[in-house]
Amino acid sequence: MNSKLALFTFGVFAKPADDPANDGFHLRNDPILAAVPLAQGYLGHSGYPDEEGPEIWGEYVCPHFYVEAGDGWTPQALSLWQDLESTMAFAYQGLHGEAMRHGSEWMVAPQWPPYALWWVDADHTPDWREACAKHLQLHQQGGSGQVFTFKEPFSADGDPVKLDAGRIKQIAAANAARLANITRAG
């Protein structure tokens, strides 16, 4: 079966989105979004309403965990990747990994999974509703071959797998080198 890995991430700011307490998040956001397309294994991501960039994958919706507080948005992302190791290398290394280490400075402690992973057919692009449904499924039922986390990953065939830590380090190093070359050339 030819598949792609879908990744949905979701958080809620502890303070209003434009509060100075979130400046660190906002300073990192655009550089992270610029780095994503350079990452090995990246296939694409959904855009957002009223923003330039890629097309929005379906109606933009949020998980039911999000309660609108007048901000109009919450940090969430929906992307597609080639494999688990490429996805993990980007998520936990580089500027995105650094931002994640500071997440507790900006986000409420989640009572839900901060992300969900699932495999989709090569010709399928998940939309925001599907992502929210998978996220809720993970929250309510735990990980399975249908939706899971990096802690207990599954193959596209639905079998438990072990991540290749050496490959993750190689991909992260290649991503860093690619970004450094682009930065020097720019």
mmCIF file of C-alpha atoms in Angstrom:
data_model
loop_
_atom_site.group_PDB
_atom_site.id
_atom_site.type_symbol
_atom_site.label_atom_id
_atom_site.label_comp_id
_atom_site.label_asym_id
_atom_site.label_seq_id
_atom_site.Cartn_x
_atom_site.Cartn_y
_atom_site.Cartn_z
ATOM 1 C CA MET A 1 0.000 0.000 0.000
ATOM 2 C CA ASN A 2 1.329 3.451 -0.947
ATOM 3 C CA SER A 3 0.663 5.832 1.962
ATOM 4 C CA LYS A 4 1.493 9.217 3.429
ATOM 5 C CA LEU A 5 1.683 10.162 7.083
ATOM 6 C CA ALA A 6 -0.719 12.843 8.309
ATOM 7 C CA LEU A 7 0.238 14.963 11.314
ATOM 8 C CA PHE A 8 -2.172 17.179 13.237
ATOM 9 C CA THR A 9 -0.861 19.376 16.047
ATOM 10 C CA PHE A 10 -3.011 21.381 18.434
ATOM 11 C CA GLY A 11 -2.437 23.723 21.355
ATOM 12 C CA VAL A 12 -4.236 26.479 23.239
ATOM 13 C CA PHE A 13 -2.563 29.680 24.356
ATOM 14 C CA ALA A 14 -2.576 30.219 28.117
ATOM 15 C CA LYS A 15 -3.088 33.961 27.525
ATOM 16 C CA PRO A 16 -4.765 35.789 24.634
ATOM 17 C CA ALA A 17 -2.935 35.201 21.343
ATOM 18 C CA ASP A 18 -1.643 38.766 21.105
ATOM 19 C CA ASP A 19 -0.452 38.954 24.736
ATOM 20 C CA PRO A 20 3.276 39.787 25.029
ATOM 21 C CA ALA A 21 3.699 36.495 26.920
ATOM 22 C CA ASN A 22 3.336 34.787 23.507
ATOM 23 C CA ASP A 23 5.994 36.877 21.739
ATOM 24 C CA GLY A 24 8.430 33.946 21.767
ATOM 25 C CA PHE A 25 5.899 31.806 19.942
ATOM 26 C CA HIS A 26 5.171 34.482 17.353
ATOM 27 C CA LEU A 27 8.877 35.191 16.752
ATOM 28 C CA ARG A 28 9.455 31.532 15.925
ATOM 29 C CA ASN A 29 6.271 30.886 13.928
ATOM 30 C CA ASP A 30 7.209 32.386 10.535
ATOM 31 C CA PRO A 31 10.762 30.953 10.499
ATOM 32 C CA ILE A 32 9.362 27.514 11.367
ATOM 33 C CA LEU A 33 6.759 27.741 8.595
ATOM 34 C CA ALA A 34 9.541 28.775 6.188
ATOM 35 C CA ALA A 35 11.691 25.797 7.265
ATOM 36 C CA VAL A 36 8.984 23.129 6.899
ATOM 37 C CA PRO A 37 9.112 22.884 3.073
ATOM 38 C CA LEU A 38 12.890 22.395 3.276
ATOM 39 C CA ALA A 39 12.568 19.368 5.565
ATOM 40 C CA GLN A 40 13.297 15.920 4.217
ATOM 41 C CA GLY A 41 10.103 13.909 3.841
ATOM 42 C CA TYR A 42 7.779 16.920 3.864
ATOM 43 C CA LEU A 43 4.927 16.632 1.366
ATOM 44 C CA GLY A 44 2.691 19.620 2.145
ATOM 45 C CA HIS A 45 0.517 21.390 4.686
ATOM 46 C CA SER A 46 -2.844 23.045 4.854
ATOM 47 C CA GLY A 47 -3.115 26.783 4.720
ATOM 48 C CA TYR A 48 -5.172 28.953 7.032
ATOM 49 C CA PRO A 49 -8.131 31.271 6.465
ATOM 50 C CA ASP A 50 -7.270 34.836 5.523
ATOM 51 C CA GLU A 51 -3.550 34.081 5.130
ATOM 52 C CA GLU A 52 -1.348 33.881 2.087
ATOM 53 C CA GLY A 53 0.167 30.492 1.458
ATOM 54 C CA PRO A 54 -1.036 27.038 0.563
ATOM 55 C CA GLU A 55 -4.647 26.092 -0.076
ATOM 56 C CA ILE A 56 -6.799 25.296 2.954
ATOM 57 C CA TRP A 57 -7.636 21.607 3.204
ATOM 58 C CA GLY A 58 -11.387 21.806 3.760
ATOM 59 C CA GLU A 59 -13.290 24.002 6.165
ATOM 60 C CA TYR A 60 -11.037 25.293 8.922
ATOM 61 C CA VAL A 61 -12.299 23.867 12.216
ATOM 62 C CA CYS A 62 -10.777 23.278 15.643
ATOM 63 C CA PRO A 63 -11.094 20.374 18.075
ATOM 64 C CA HIS A 64 -13.861 20.696 20.638
ATOM 65 C CA PHE A 65 -11.144 21.245 23.277
ATOM 66 C CA TYR A 66 -10.743 24.784 21.920
ATOM 67 C CA VAL A 67 -13.049 27.385 23.422
ATOM 68 C CA GLU A 68 -13.026 30.655 21.501
ATOM 69 C CA ALA A 69 -11.886 33.439 23.822
ATOM 70 C CA GLY A 70 -11.976 36.285 21.328
ATOM 71 C CA ASP A 71 -8.586 35.457 19.786
ATOM 72 C CA GLY A 72 -10.028 34.046 16.597
ATOM 73 C CA TRP A 73 -7.426 31.310 16.347
ATOM 74 C CA THR A 74 -5.370 28.738 18.190
ATOM 75 C CA PRO A 75 -2.064 27.125 17.194
ATOM 76 C CA GLN A 76 -2.775 24.059 15.112
ATOM 77 C CA ALA A 77 -1.258 22.556 11.984
ATOM 78 C CA LEU A 78 -2.121 19.832 9.493
ATOM 79 C CA SER A 79 0.643 18.407 7.309
ATOM 80 C CA LEU A 80 1.647 15.373 5.244
ATOM 81 C CA TRP A 81 4.962 13.521 5.389
ATOM 82 C CA GLN A 82 6.645 10.550 3.696
ATOM 83 C CA ASP A 83 7.463 8.603 6.834
ATOM 84 C CA LEU A 84 7.663 8.561 10.618
ATOM 85 C CA GLU A 85 11.367 9.314 10.922
ATOM 86 C CA SER A 86 11.237 12.409 8.697
ATOM 87 C CA THR A 87 8.263 13.720 10.616
ATOM 88 C CA MET A 88 9.875 13.154 13.987
ATOM 89 C CA ALA A 89 13.205 14.645 12.855
ATOM 90 C CA PHE A 90 11.494 17.912 11.947
ATOM 91 C CA ALA A 91 9.138 17.986 14.935
ATOM 92 C CA TYR A 92 11.753 17.422 17.633
ATOM 93 C CA GLN A 93 14.903 18.980 16.164
ATOM 94 C CA GLY A 94 15.898 22.404 14.887
ATOM 95 C CA LEU A 95 13.839 25.512 15.485
ATOM 96 C CA HIS A 96 10.572 23.554 15.795
ATOM 97 C CA GLY A 97 12.083 21.281 18.443
ATOM 98 C CA GLU A 98 13.442 24.313 20.279
ATOM 99 C CA ALA A 99 10.002 25.932 20.198
ATOM 100 C CA MET A 100 8.423 22.750 21.557
ATOM 101 C CA ARG A 101 10.793 22.830 24.506
ATOM 102 C CA HIS A 102 9.366 26.272 25.342
ATOM 103 C CA GLY A 103 5.746 25.325 24.730
ATOM 104 C CA SER A 104 4.778 25.402 28.400
ATOM 105 C CA GLU A 105 5.638 29.121 28.429
ATOM 106 C CA TRP A 106 2.817 29.822 25.950
ATOM 107 C CA MET A 107 0.310 26.968 26.050
ATOM 108 C CA VAL A 108 -2.037 25.570 28.666
ATOM 109 C CA ALA A 109 -1.096 22.123 29.899
ATOM 110 C CA PRO A 110 -3.132 19.940 27.550
ATOM 111 C CA GLN A 111 -5.798 17.584 28.782
ATOM 112 C CA TRP A 112 -5.740 16.115 25.260
ATOM 113 C CA PRO A 113 -3.047 14.719 22.976
ATOM 114 C CA PRO A 114 -0.883 17.572 21.607
ATOM 115 C CA TYR A 115 -0.758 15.829 18.236
ATOM 116 C CA ALA A 116 -2.098 12.872 16.276
ATOM 117 C CA LEU A 117 -0.539 10.793 13.492
ATOM 118 C CA TRP A 118 -2.306 8.551 10.991
ATOM 119 C CA TRP A 119 -1.632 7.043 7.597
ATOM 120 C CA VAL A 120 -3.641 8.074 4.538
ATOM 121 C CA ASP A 121 -3.719 6.692 1.004
ATOM 122 C CA ALA A 122 -1.250 8.335 -1.373
ATOM 123 C CA ASP A 123 -4.062 10.017 -3.306
ATOM 124 C CA HIS A 124 -5.868 11.357 -0.198
ATOM 125 C CA THR A 125 -5.421 14.747 1.440
ATOM 126 C CA PRO A 126 -6.965 14.945 4.903
ATOM 127 C CA ASP A 127 -9.033 17.980 5.808
ATOM 128 C CA TRP A 128 -9.400 19.800 9.133
ATOM 129 C CA ARG A 129 -12.552 17.857 10.082
ATOM 130 C CA GLU A 130 -10.783 14.536 9.550
ATOM 131 C CA ALA A 131 -7.838 15.794 11.602
ATOM 132 C CA CYS A 132 -10.090 16.830 14.485
ATOM 133 C CA ALA A 133 -11.906 13.485 14.345
ATOM 134 C CA LYS A 134 -8.610 11.559 14.458
ATOM 135 C CA HIS A 135 -7.408 13.754 17.322
ATOM 136 C CA LEU A 136 -10.592 13.055 19.283
ATOM 137 C CA GLN A 137 -10.342 9.320 18.506
ATOM 138 C CA LEU A 138 -6.802 9.278 19.890
ATOM 139 C CA HIS A 139 -7.949 11.136 23.003
ATOM 140 C CA GLN A 140 -10.924 8.861 23.640
ATOM 141 C CA GLN A 141 -9.563 5.454 22.570
ATOM 142 C CA GLY A 142 -5.786 5.732 22.738
ATOM 143 C CA GLY A 143 -3.332 4.788 20.056
ATOM 144 C CA SER A 144 -3.986 2.136 17.437
ATOM 145 C CA GLY A 145 -3.173 1.398 13.817
ATOM 146 C CA GLN A 146 -5.794 4.026 12.943
ATOM 147 C CA VAL A 147 -4.300 6.958 14.895
ATOM 148 C CA PHE A 148 -1.244 7.081 17.135
ATOM 149 C CA THR A 149 1.724 9.011 18.558
ATOM 150 C CA PHE A 150 5.485 8.739 18.193
ATOM 151 C CA LYS A 151 5.603 6.950 21.565
ATOM 152 C CA GLU A 152 3.661 3.988 20.139
ATOM 153 C CA PRO A 153 3.908 4.272 16.334
ATOM 154 C CA PHE A 154 2.320 2.046 13.722
ATOM 155 C CA SER A 155 3.213 1.215 10.146
ATOM 156 C CA ALA A 156 0.922 2.019 7.238
ATOM 157 C CA ASP A 157 -0.181 -1.632 7.458
ATOM 158 C CA GLY A 158 -1.382 -1.074 11.039
ATOM 159 C CA ASP A 159 1.436 -2.966 12.728
ATOM 160 C CA PRO A 160 3.381 -1.572 15.702
ATOM 161 C CA VAL A 161 6.845 -0.360 14.649
ATOM 162 C CA LYS A 162 10.000 0.928 16.269
ATOM 163 C CA LEU A 163 11.414 4.245 15.109
ATOM 164 C CA ASP A 164 14.950 4.237 13.686
ATOM 165 C CA ALA A 165 16.781 6.673 15.994
ATOM 166 C CA GLY A 166 19.908 6.698 13.815
ATOM 167 C CA ARG A 167 17.884 7.628 10.743
ATOM 168 C CA ILE A 168 16.094 10.382 12.689
ATOM 169 C CA LYS A 169 19.487 11.884 13.640
ATOM 170 C CA GLN A 170 20.703 11.678 10.032
ATOM 171 C CA ILE A 171 17.566 13.386 8.732
ATOM 172 C CA ALA A 172 17.754 16.096 11.400
ATOM 173 C CA ALA A 173 21.392 16.780 10.470
ATOM 174 C CA ALA A 174 20.513 16.936 6.767
ATOM 175 C CA ASN A 175 17.636 19.325 7.532
ATOM 176 C CA ALA A 176 19.948 21.581 9.555
ATOM 177 C CA ALA A 177 22.551 21.597 6.779
ATOM 178 C CA ARG A 178 19.922 22.372 4.121
ATOM 179 C CA LEU A 179 18.539 25.263 6.185
ATOM 180 C CA ALA A 180 22.035 26.610 6.880
ATOM 181 C CA ASN A 181 22.861 26.527 3.159
ATOM 182 C CA ILE A 182 19.657 28.386 2.285
ATOM 183 C CA THR A 183 20.305 30.943 5.047
ATOM 184 C CA ARG A 184 23.879 31.550 3.817
ATOM 185 C CA ALA A 185 22.750 31.815 0.182
ATOM 186 C CA GLY A 186 19.904 34.204 1.056
#
